[in-house]
Every structure is written in C-alpha cells, then in structure tokens.
C-alpha atoms as one frame of an Amber mdcrd trajectory, in Angstrom:
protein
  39.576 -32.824 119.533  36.677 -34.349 121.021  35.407 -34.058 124.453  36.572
 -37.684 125.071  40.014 -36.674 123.838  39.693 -33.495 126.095  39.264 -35.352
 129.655  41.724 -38.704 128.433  44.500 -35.466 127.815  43.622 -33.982 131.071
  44.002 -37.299 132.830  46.828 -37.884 130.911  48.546 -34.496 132.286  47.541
 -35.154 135.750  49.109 -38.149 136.303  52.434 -36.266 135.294  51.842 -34.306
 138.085  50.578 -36.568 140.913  53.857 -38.853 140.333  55.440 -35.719 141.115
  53.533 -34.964 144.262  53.495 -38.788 145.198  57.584 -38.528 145.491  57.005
 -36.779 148.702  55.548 -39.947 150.936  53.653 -37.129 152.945  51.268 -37.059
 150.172  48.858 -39.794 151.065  46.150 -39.896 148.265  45.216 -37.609 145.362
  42.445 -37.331 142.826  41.349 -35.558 140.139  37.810 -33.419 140.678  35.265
 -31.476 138.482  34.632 -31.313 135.453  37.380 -33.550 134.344  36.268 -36.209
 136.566  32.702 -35.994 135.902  33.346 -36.484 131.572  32.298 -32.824 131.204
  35.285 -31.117 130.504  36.231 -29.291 126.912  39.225 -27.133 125.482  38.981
 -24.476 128.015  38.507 -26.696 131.093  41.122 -26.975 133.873  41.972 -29.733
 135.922  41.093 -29.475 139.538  43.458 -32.334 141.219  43.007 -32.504 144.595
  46.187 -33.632 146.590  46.081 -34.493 150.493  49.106 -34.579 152.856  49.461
 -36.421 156.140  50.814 -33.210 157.526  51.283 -29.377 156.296  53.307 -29.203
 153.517  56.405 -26.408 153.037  56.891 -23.774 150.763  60.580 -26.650 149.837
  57.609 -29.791 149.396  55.401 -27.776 147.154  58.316 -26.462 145.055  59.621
 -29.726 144.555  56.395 -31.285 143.317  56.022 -28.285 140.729  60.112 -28.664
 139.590  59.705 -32.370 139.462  56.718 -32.050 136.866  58.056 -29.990 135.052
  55.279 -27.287 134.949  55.476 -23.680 135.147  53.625 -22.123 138.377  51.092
 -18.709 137.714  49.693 -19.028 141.310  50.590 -20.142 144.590  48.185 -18.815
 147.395  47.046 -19.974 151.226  44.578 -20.178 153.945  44.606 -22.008 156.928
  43.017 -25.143 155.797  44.066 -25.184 151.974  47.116 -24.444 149.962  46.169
 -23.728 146.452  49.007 -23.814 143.209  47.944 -23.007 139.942  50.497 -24.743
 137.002  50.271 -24.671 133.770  51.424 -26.947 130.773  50.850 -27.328 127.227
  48.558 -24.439 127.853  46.174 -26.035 130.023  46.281 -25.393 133.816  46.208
 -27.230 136.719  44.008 -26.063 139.977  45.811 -27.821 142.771  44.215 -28.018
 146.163  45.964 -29.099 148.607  44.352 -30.157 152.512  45.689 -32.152 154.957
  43.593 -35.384 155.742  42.122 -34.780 159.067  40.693 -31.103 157.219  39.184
 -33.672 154.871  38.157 -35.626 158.348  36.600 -32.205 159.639  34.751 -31.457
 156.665  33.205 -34.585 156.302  32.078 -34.489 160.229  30.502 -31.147 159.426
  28.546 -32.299 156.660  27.300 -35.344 158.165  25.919 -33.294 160.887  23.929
 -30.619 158.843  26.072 -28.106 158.163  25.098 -26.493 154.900  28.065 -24.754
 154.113  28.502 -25.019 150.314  32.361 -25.743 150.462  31.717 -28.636 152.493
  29.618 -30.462 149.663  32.040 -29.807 147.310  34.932 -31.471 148.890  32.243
 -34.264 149.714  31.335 -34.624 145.849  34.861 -34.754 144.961  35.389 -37.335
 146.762  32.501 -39.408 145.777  33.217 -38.185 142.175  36.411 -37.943 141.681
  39.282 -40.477 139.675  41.662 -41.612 142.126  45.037 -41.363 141.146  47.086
 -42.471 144.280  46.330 -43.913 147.952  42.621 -45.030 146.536  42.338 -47.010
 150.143  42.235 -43.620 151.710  39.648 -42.257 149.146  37.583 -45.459 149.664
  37.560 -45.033 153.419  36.741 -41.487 153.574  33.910 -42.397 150.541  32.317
 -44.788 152.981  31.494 -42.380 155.366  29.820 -39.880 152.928  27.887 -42.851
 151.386  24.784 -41.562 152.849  23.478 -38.221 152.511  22.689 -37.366 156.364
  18.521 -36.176 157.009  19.863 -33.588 159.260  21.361 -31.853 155.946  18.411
 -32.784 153.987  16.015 -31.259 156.609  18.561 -28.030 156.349  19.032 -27.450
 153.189  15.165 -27.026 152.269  14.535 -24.694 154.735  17.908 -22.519 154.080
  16.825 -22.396 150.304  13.522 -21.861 150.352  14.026 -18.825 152.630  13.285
 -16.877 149.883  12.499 -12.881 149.003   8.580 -12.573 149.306   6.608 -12.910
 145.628   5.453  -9.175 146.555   8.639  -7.973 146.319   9.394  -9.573 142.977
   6.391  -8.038 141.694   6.964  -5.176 142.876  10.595  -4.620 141.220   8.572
  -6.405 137.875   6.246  -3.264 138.135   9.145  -0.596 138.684  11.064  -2.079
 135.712  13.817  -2.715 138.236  15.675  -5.174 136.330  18.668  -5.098 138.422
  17.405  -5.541 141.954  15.230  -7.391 139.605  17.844 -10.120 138.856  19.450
 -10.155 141.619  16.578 -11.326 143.630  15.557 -14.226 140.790  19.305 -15.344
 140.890  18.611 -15.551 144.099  15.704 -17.439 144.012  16.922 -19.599 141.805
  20.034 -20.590 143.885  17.326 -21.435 146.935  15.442 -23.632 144.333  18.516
 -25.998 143.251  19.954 -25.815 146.774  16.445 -26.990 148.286  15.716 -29.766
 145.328  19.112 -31.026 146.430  18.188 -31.341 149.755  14.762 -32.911 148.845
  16.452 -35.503 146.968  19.110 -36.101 149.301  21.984 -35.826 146.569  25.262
 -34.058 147.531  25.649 -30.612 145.774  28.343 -30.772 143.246  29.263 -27.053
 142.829  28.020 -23.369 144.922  26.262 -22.095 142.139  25.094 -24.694 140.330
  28.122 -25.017 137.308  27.119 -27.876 134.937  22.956 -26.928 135.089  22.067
 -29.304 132.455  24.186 -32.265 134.011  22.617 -31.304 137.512  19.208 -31.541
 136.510  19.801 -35.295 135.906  21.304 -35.603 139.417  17.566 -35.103 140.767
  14.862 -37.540 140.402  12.045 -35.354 142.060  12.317 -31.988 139.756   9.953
 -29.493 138.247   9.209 -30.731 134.802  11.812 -29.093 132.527  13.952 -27.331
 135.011  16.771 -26.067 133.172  14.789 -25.008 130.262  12.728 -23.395 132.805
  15.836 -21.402 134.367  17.346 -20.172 131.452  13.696 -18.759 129.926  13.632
 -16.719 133.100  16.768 -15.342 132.890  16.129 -13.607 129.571  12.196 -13.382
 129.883  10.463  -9.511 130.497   9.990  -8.769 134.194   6.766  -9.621 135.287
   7.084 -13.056 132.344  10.416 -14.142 134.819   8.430 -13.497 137.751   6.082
 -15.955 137.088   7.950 -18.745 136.232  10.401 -18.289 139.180   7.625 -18.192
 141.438   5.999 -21.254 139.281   9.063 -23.017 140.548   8.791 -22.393 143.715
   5.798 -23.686 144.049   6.504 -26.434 142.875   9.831 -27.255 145.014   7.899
 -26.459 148.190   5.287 -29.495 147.171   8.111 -31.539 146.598   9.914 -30.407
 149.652   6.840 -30.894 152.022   6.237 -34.542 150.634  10.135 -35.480 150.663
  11.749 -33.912 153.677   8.012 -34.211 156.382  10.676 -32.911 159.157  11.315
 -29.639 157.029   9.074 -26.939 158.821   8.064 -25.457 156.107   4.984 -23.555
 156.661   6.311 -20.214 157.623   8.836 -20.201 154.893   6.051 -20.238 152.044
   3.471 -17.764 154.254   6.245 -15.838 154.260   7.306 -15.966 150.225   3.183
 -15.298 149.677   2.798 -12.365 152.438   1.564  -9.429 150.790   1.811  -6.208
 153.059  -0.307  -4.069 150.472  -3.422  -4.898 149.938
C-alpha cells in the first residue's frame, strides 16, 4: 500500500470515529493531527484525532463514542486539561485527545504571549495543520488567532535554545571519550538548534523533539546549508568529528538568530557557549 493509500485509510477510519463522537452535541469540532494530517504517515503510523468538547466529558460520553464506533479501547488515561483514549481497529490505533475548548482558548493565549512551552506549539500546529472533520467554523476561528507567529515567542525561543552547554565542555567529554555524557549534551544541542531556527523563522514548532527532521527542515527558510544531513552525520561521527559540526551549527544559528530576531539578547548566550575556563 502506498503512503497515499496509508493517510486516505487513516482518514477513512477517522471519520468512523468522529461520527461517533459527533453524536454527543457536546463535541463541538474535531480534527485529525500529525502525521496523518501532514501526508507523512506509513503502515505503522497512528492517527492522532483531536476531539474538543464544550464542557468535560464523563467516563458514560466517552464510552459511548468508543461503543458507537465500534472500536476496541487499549487505553483510557487523564489529566486535568486532557482526556486521552487509545482505540484500535483493523490493527491500526487511534490517539484520541480530548480538551475542552476554552483549554484550547488558554493555550493559544499562552502562546501568543511567549510562552515557550513545547505542548503549547503542538496544539497550535494542529490546529493550523490539521484536517477538519467536524465544527470547521470553530477550527477556523481559533486558526485566525494563531495566524501570526507572536515576536514575543520568536524573541524567546532563540534565547531558550541557544542556552547551550559551553564548546569547552563538549571538548572536553570529546577528549575523555565520554560518549555518553557525550551524546547527551549534542542531543542537547541539537534540540536548542531546531528550537532556536524555529524561533528565527517565526514558524510554529510542529513536534518537542523534532519528529519528521527531513519534513522540518523545509519548514525553515533561513537554515544552515544541509541541516539534516548535517544532524544525522553528527550523531554517528567520532567524538571530537561530532563536536565540530554541532558547534559548526551553532555558529551558524546564532548569525542567523542575531540578524532575524535584533530583540534576541544574544551576546551573553554565545560568550557563554565559547568561555573557556582552562587556558
């Protein structure tokens, strides 16, 4: 099956379930998210649907929704802003978040204001991404308001990622043949890199740790040269061979940073990164 066939089955299966969830006219809008949304999905993916409710729903309304579809239930689980059911049919399953819409409301007010909590942009980018499957008005509305990407968030989101561990340090653990503490920190690093370049190019971040790299890269207009190619070298390269081109990187985000994002004070974040403390 091709990946075409992949997200049009996915889709397919879906809508089974939001006609389900749409019986209950507390359920106000729904979409499908990630990876099925975006065209990327293949035999292994899920479906993330995303389904939001005017008020909380009850164990009884999220029972009913599952027995209606038809679909056998391996999860059910809770916190207090999202109730979470995993279902599964024809041995694919189905992630279903559930919010009510003035969490959506909060989390959008949060994100327009700075607030680089990773969660935040991913409810954001499922929004803006996602396929609409019922109460699009709703969608549209709450689409319009994350239209623009907010220059407090920009101006946050460079200096948060390019707080980084100091180039010493990476050296040093090069040196010692560290590899863990080794990794760790260039994992690290490399998270700060994507979240900054994000920033920098004021585009919403699609996923915490940077699932899809390939498809992200595409997402930014101002980039290193080769980015992802870049990343993966580094994360089988020797030591001190990784090093470099993580710190090659950075480099090069903090030029792009300083000349994108002006309001970004950015100065002590890259004295820092080149501080050496032995001389």
């Amino acid at each position: 099956m091709s990946a075409v066939d992949e997200v049009v089955r996915r889709v397919s299966i879906a809508h089974k379930a939001v006609r389900a969830y749409a019986a209950n006219d507390r359920v106000v809008a729904a979409l499908v998210a990630g990876s099925v949304a975006r065209g990327l999905a293949d035999s292994s993916s899920d479906i993330e649907l995303d389904v939001y409710w005017a008020s909380p729903p009850s164990v009884a309304d999220r029972e009913a929704a599952v027995e209606a579809a038809g679909f056998d239930r391996v999860y059910s689980e809770e916190d207090d802003n999202e109730w979470a059911d995993g279902l599964l049919v024809d041995g694919v399953k189905i992630d279903v978040s559930g919010f009510v819409t003035s969490t959506i409301d909060g989390y959008l007010d949060r994100a327009l204001a700075g607030d680089t909590d990773a969660e935040l942009q991913v409810r954001v980018t499922a929004l803006r991404d996602g396929i609409p499957l019922h109460g699009e008005a709703v969608i549209d509305a709450w689409r319009a308001r994350c239209a623009d990407y907010p220059e407090a968030l920009a101006v946050a989101m460079v200096q948060e990622g390019l707080d980084l561990r100091s180039r010493e340090r990476l050296e040093m653990l090069a040196a010692r043949d560290d590899v863990l503490l080794l990794h760790r920190d260039l994992l690290d690093g490399v998270q700060g890199v994507l979240d900054a370049l994000f920033g920098a190019n004021r585009v919403w971040m699609p996923h915490p740790f940077h699932k899809w790299l390939d498809w992200e890269e595409v997402l930014l207009p101002h980039r290193p040269e080769r980015l992802a190619a870049r990343i993966r070298s580094l994360l089988v390269a020797p030591p001190h061979e990784a090093v470099d081109t993580l710190v090659g990187l950075v480099d090069e985000t903090y030029e792009l940073a300083r000349a994108l994002v002006p309001a970004a004070d950015l100065t002590p974040l890259r004295e820092a990164f080149e501080l050496r403390r032995v001389v």
